[in-house]
Every structure is written in structure tokens, then in C-alpha cells.
Short mmCIF file of C-alpha atoms and ligand atoms in Angstrom, two decimals:
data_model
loop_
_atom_site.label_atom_id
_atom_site.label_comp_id
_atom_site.label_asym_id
_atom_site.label_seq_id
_atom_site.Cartn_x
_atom_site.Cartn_y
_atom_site.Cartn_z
CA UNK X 1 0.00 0.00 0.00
CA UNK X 2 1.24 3.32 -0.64
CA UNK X 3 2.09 6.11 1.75
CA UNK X 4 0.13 8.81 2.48
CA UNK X 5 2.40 12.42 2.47
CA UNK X 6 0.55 15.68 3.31
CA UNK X 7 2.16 18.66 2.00
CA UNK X 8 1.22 21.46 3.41
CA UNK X 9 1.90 24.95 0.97
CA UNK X 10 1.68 21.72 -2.04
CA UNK X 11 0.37 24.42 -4.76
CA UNK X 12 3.43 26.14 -5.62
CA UNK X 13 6.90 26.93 -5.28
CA UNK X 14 8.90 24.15 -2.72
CA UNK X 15 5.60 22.30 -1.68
CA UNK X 16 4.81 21.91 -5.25
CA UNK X 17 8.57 20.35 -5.94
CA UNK X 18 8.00 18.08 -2.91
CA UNK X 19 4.43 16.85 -4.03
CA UNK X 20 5.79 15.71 -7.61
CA UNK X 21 9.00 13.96 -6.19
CA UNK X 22 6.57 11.88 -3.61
CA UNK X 23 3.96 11.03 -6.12
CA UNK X 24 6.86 10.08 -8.42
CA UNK X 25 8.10 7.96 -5.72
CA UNK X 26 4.58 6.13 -5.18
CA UNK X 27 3.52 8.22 -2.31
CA UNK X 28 -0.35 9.06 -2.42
CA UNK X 29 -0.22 12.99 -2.05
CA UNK X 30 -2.85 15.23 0.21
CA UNK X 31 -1.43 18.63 -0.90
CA UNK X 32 -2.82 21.88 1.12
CA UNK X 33 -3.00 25.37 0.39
CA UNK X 34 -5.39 28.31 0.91
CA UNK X 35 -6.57 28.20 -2.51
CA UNK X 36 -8.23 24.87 -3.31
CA UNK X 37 -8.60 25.63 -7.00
CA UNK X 38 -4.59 26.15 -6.77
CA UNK X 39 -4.22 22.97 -5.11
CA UNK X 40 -6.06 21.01 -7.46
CA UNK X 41 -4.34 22.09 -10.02
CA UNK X 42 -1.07 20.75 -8.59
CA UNK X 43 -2.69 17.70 -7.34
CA UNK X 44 -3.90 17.07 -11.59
CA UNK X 45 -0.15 17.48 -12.59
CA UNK X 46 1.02 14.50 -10.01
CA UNK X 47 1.69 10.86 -11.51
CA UNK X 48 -0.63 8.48 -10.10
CA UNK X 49 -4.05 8.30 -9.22
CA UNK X 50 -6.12 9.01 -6.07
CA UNK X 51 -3.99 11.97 -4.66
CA UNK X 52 -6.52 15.00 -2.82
CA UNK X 53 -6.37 18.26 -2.67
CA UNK X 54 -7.37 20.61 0.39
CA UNK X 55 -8.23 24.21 1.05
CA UNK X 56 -6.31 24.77 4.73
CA UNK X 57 -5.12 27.96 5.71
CA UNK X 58 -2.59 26.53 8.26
CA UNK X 59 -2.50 29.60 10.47
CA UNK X 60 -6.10 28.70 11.42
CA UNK X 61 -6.41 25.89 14.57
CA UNK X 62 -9.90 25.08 13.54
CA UNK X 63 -9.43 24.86 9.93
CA UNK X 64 -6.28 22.79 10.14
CA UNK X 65 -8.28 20.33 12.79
CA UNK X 66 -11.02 19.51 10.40
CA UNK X 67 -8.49 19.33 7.70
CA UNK X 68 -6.74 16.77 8.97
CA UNK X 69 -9.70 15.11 10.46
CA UNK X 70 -10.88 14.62 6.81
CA UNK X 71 -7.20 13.12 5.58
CA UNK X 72 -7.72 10.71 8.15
CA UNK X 73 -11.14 9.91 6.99
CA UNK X 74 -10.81 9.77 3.30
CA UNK X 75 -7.00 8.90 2.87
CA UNK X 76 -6.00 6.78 6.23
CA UNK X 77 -3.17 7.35 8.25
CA UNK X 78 -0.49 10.11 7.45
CA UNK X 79 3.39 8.96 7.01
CA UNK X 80 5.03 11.91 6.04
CA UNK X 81 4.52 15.88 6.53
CA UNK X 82 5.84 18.58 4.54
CA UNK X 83 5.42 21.96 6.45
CA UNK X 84 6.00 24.00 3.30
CA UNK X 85 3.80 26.43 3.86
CA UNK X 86 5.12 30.39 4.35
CA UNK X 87 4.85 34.13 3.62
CA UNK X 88 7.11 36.63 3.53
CA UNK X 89 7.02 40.26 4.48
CA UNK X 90 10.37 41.53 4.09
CA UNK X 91 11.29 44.99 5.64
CA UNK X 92 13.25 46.56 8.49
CA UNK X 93 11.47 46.30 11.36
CA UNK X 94 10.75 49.64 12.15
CA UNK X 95 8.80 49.83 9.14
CA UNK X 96 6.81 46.66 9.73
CA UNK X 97 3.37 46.45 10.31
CA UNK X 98 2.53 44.80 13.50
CA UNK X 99 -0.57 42.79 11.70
CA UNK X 100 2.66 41.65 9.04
CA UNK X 101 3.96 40.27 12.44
CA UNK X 102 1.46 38.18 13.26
CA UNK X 103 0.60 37.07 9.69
CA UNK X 104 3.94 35.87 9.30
CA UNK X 105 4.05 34.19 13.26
CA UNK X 106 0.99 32.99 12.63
CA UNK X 107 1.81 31.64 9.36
CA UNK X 108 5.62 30.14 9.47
CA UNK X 109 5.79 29.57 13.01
CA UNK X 110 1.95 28.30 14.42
CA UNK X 111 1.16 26.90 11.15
CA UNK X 112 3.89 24.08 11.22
CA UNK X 113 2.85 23.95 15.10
CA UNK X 114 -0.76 23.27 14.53
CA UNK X 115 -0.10 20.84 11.24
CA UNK X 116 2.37 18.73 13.53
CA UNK X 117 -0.05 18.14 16.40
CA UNK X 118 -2.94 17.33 14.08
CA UNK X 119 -0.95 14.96 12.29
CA UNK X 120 0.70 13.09 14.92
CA UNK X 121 -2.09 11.23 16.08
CA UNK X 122 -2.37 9.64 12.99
CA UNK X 123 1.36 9.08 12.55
CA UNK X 124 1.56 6.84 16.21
CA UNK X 125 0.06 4.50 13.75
CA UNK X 126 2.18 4.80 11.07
CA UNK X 127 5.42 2.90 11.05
CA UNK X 128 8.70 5.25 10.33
CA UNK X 129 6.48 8.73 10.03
CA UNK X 130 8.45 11.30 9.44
CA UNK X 131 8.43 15.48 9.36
CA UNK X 132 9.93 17.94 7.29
CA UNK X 133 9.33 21.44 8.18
CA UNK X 134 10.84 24.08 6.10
CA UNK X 135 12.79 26.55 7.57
CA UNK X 136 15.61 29.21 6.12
CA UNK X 137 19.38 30.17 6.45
CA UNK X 138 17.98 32.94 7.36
CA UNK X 139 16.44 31.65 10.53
CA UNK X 140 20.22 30.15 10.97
CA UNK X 141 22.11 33.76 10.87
CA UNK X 142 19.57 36.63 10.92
CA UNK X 143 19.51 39.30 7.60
CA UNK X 144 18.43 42.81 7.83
CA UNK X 145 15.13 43.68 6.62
CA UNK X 146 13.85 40.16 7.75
CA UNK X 147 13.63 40.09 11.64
CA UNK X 148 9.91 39.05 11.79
CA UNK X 149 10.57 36.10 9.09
CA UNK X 150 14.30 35.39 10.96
CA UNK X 151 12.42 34.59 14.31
CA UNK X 152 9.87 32.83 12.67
CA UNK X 153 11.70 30.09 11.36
CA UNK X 154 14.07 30.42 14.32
CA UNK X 155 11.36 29.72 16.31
CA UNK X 156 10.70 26.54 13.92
CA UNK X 157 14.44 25.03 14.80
CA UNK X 158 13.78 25.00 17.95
CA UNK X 159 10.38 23.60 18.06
CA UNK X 160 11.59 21.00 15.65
CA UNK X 161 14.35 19.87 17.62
CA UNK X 162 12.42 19.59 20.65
CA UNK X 163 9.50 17.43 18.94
CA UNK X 164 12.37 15.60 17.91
CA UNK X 165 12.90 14.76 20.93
CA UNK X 166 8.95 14.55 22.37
CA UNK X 167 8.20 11.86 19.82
CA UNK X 168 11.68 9.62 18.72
CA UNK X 169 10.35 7.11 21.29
CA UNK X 170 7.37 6.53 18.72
CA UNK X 171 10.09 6.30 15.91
CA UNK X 172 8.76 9.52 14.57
CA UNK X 173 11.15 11.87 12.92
CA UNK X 174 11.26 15.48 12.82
CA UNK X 175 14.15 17.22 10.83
CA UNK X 176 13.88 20.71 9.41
CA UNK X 177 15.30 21.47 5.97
CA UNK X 178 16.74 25.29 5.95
CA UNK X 179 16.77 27.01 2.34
CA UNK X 180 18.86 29.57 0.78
CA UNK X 181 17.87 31.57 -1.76
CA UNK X 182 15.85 29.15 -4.39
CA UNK X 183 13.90 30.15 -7.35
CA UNK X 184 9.99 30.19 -7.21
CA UNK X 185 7.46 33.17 -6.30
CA UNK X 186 8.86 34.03 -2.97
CA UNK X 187 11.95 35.12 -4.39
CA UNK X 188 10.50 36.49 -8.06
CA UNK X 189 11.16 39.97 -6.85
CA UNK X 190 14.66 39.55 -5.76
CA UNK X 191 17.26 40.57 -8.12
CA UNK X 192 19.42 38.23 -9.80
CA UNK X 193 22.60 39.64 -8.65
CA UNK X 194 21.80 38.37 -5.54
CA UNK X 195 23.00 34.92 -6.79
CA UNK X 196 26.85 36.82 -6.42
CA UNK X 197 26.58 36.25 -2.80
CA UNK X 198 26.19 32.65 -3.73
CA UNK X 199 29.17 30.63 -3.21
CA UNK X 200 27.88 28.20 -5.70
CA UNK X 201 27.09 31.54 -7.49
CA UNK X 202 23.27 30.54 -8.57
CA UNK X 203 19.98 30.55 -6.72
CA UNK X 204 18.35 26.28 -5.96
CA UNK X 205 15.76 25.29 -7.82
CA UNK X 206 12.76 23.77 -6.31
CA UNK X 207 13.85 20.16 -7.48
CA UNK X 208 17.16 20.34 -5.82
CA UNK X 209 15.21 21.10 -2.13
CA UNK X 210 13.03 18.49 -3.19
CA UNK X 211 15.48 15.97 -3.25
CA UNK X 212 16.81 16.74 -0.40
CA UNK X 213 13.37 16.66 1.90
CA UNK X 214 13.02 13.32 0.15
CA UNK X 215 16.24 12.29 1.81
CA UNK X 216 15.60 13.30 5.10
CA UNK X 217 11.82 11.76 4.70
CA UNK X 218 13.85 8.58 3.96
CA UNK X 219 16.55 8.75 6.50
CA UNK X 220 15.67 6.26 9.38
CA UNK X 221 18.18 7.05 11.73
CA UNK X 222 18.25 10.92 11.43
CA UNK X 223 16.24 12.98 13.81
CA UNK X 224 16.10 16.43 15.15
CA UNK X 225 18.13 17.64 12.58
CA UNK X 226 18.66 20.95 10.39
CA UNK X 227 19.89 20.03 6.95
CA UNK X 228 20.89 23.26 4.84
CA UNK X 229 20.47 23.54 1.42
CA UNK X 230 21.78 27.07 0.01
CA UNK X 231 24.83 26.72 -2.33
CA UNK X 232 26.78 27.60 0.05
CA UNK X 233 25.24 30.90 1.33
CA UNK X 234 25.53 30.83 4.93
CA UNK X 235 28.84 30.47 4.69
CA UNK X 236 29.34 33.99 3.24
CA UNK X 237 26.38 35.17 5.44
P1 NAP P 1 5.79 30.20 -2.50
O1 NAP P 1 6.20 29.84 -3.87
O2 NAP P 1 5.27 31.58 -2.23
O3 NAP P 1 4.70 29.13 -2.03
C1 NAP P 1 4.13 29.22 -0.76
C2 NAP P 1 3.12 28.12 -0.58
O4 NAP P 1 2.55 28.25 0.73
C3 NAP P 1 1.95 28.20 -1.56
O5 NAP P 1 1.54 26.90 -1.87
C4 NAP P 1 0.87 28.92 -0.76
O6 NAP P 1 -0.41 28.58 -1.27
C5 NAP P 1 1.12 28.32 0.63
N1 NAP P 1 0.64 29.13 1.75
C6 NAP P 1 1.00 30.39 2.10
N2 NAP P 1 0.34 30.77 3.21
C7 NAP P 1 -0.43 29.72 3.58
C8 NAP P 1 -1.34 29.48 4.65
N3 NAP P 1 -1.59 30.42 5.59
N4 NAP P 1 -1.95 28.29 4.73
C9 NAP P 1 -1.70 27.34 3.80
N5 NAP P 1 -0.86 27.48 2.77
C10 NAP P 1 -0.25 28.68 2.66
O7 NAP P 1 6.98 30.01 -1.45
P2 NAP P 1 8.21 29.00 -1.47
O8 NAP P 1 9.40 29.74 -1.94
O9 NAP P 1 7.82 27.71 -2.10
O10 NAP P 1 8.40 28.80 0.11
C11 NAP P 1 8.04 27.60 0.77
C12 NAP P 1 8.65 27.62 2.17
O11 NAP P 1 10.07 27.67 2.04
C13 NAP P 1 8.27 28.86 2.99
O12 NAP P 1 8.12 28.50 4.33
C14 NAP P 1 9.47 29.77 2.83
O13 NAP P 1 9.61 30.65 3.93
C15 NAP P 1 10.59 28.75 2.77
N6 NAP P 1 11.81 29.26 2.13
C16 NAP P 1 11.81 29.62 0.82
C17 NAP P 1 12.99 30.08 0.25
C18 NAP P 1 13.09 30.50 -1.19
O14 NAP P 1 14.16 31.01 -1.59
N7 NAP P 1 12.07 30.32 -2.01
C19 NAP P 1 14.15 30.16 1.02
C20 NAP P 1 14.11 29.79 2.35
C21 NAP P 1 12.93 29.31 2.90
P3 NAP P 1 -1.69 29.60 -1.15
O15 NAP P 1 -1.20 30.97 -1.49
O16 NAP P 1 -2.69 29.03 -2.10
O17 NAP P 1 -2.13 29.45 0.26
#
């Protein structure tokens, strides 16, 4: 029988990258976003059959709960989560918006929070679940103009490493995969020179974090991990 991965943020960008890799692999795919129409049209371009596609705004405790009450229903038992889904709202912070704050709390950091717990229930009956959630370099070494987002997916290290912890004695993993700078609509507006301070001297593409959440899906004996994957970025950070 096949696997059942929910990826949440599955409509575009990394979440979309992750959904086609899984479904390649002969995962059955629940992909989430805010937009349903959005998410079935990802969930059309998967291989295979019998993959769903949910409207979820993850920031939203009772959405998420009935969500993943539904997954359980239609779909069975969850064996993998991708937190994928994130916002942006890049500026220094004495020019950010206090609502921006919370959106992107709310968002990066409570989203993956509430998606974890609902899942987990199901996943005690999984054997080898495992959790991605996607995090940043930036969470890693700060960057001015992006304190809100920094602490966000700071904030996301350390809850992953400590769920790590919470649940290993279920054999459930929880690793967090931190991005550089990687080409999809988050980073459309950023300038290509930016790919200078690249080491590797080129922004990711999707595919290439894809592969690597795959890995640490697949990795039995890694847990509570951060696994970066930025050309070489933070290294010049
Ligand atoms: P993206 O192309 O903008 O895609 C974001 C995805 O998240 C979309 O599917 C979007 O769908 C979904 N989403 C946003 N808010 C949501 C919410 N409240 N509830 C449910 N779904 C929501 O962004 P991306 O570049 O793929 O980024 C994915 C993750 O990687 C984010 O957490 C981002 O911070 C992180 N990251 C990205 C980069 C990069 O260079 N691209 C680098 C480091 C980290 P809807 O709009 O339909 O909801």
C-alpha cells in the first residue's frame, strides 16, 4: 500500500517540488494550500491516481483540525509531513506592520505547530512517520530587513528539535530542511545579482530542495536535525 504524504503549501513553489517527487516515488499525495482551485491544479499534474487536494489555511487551529480530520477519513493514516507552507514580508522592522507580524508568526511559526499536532495522532500508527518542516538560512544567521521572518523560522528550529525529541520514542522523525535563496514566487522579486553572494554563485531550484526533503523523509536514523540547502550561502552570510 502506498504512503500517504501531506504537504502542506503543495500548490506552488517548494511544496509543489516536494508533491511531484513523492507522487513520483509512489507516495499518495494530500497537498494543502489556501486556494483549493490552486491545489487542485497541482494535485492534476502529479503521476498516479487518487492523490486529494485541500483548502487549509494553516495559520487557522480550527481549519487545520477539520483538515486533517478529513485526511484521516478519506485517505488513512499520514506517514510523512511537509510543512511547506510560508509568507514573507520583508522589511526593516521599524517599518513593519505589526498585523505583518502576526501574519507571518501565525503563518511560518503556528502553522507548522498546529499541522504537527494534528498529524501526529495519525502518525503513532504509522510505522517510520516522518516530518519535514521548512525553515531558512535565514532563521540560521539573521539578515536585515527580515527580523519578523528570521524569528519565525528560528522559532521553527527549535520547536523542531524539541518534537524531535517529544516523539523519537514513537520512531517519529522530525528534521527541518533550511533554504537559501531558491527560485519560485517568494523570491521572483529579488534581483538576480543576488546569486553573487552565492558561493555556488546561482539561486536552488525547487527540485534540488526536493530531493533533499526526500532524503531526510527517507533517513531512518536521522532525527532532530537541520539540513541546509543554500549553495553555500551561509557560509558567506
Ligand atoms: P511560494 O512559492 O510563495 O509558495 C508558498 C506556498 O505556501 C503556496 O503553496 C501557498 O499557497 C502556501 N501558503 C501560504 N500561506 C499559507 C497558509 N496560511 N496556509 C496554507 N498554505 C499557505 O513560497 P516557497 O518559496 O515555495 O516557500 C516555501 C517555504 O520555504 C516557505 O516556508 C518559505 O519561507 C521557505 N523558504 C523559501 C525560500 C526561497 O528562496 N524560495 C528560502 C528559504 C525558505 P496559497 O497561497 O494558495 O495558500
Amino acid at each position: 500500500m502506498s504512503r500517504l504524504a501531506v504537504v502542506c503549501g503543495g500548490s506552488r513553489g517548494l511544496g509543489r517540488a516536494v508533491a511531484l517527487l513523492l507522487a513520483e516515488r509512489g507516495c499518495r499525495l494530500a497537498v494543502l494550500s489556501r486556494s483549493h482551485d490552486a491545489a487542485q491544479a497541482a494535485v492534476k499534474t502529479l503521476h498516479g491516481a487518487d492523490h486529494v487536494a485541500l483548502s487549509c489555511d494553516v495559520s487557522k487551529e480550527q481549519e487545520v483540525q477539520k483538515t486533517f480530520e478529513t485526511i484521516q477519513k478519506t485517505c488513512g493514516n499520514i506517514s510523512y509531513l511537509v510543512n511547506a507552507a510560508g509568507i514573507n514580508r520583508d522589511a526593516l522592522l521599524l517599518r513593519t506592520k505589526p498585523e505583518d507580524m502576526v501574519a507571518l508568526l501565525h503563518t511560518n511559526l503556528l502553522g507548522s505547530m498546529l499541522t504537527c499536532r494534528a498529524a501526529l495522532r495519525s502518525m503513532l500508527h504509522t510505522q517510520d512517520a516522518a516530518i519535514v518542516n521548512i525553515g531558512s538560512v535565514v532563521g540560521l544567521k539573521g539578515n536585515a530587513g527580515q527580523s519578523v521572518y528570521s524569528a519565525s523560522k528560528a522559532g521553527l528550529e527549535g520547536f523542531t528539535r524539541s518534537l524531535a525529541k517529544e516523539v523519537a520514542s514513537r520512531n517519529i522523525r522530525v528534521n527541518l530542511l533550511a533554504p537559501g535563496f531558491i527560485h519560485t514566487d517568494m523570491t521572483a522579486g529579488l534581483a538576480e545579482d543576488r546569486a553573487r553572494s552565492v558561493p555556488l554563485g546561482r539561486f536552488g531550484t525547487p527540485e534540488e530542495v526536493a530531493q533533499a526533503v526526500l532524503f531526510l523523509l527517507k533517513s531512518s536514523y536521522i532525527t532532530g536535525q537541520v539540513l541546509v540547502v543554500d549553495g553555500g550561502l551561509q557560509l558567506a552570510m
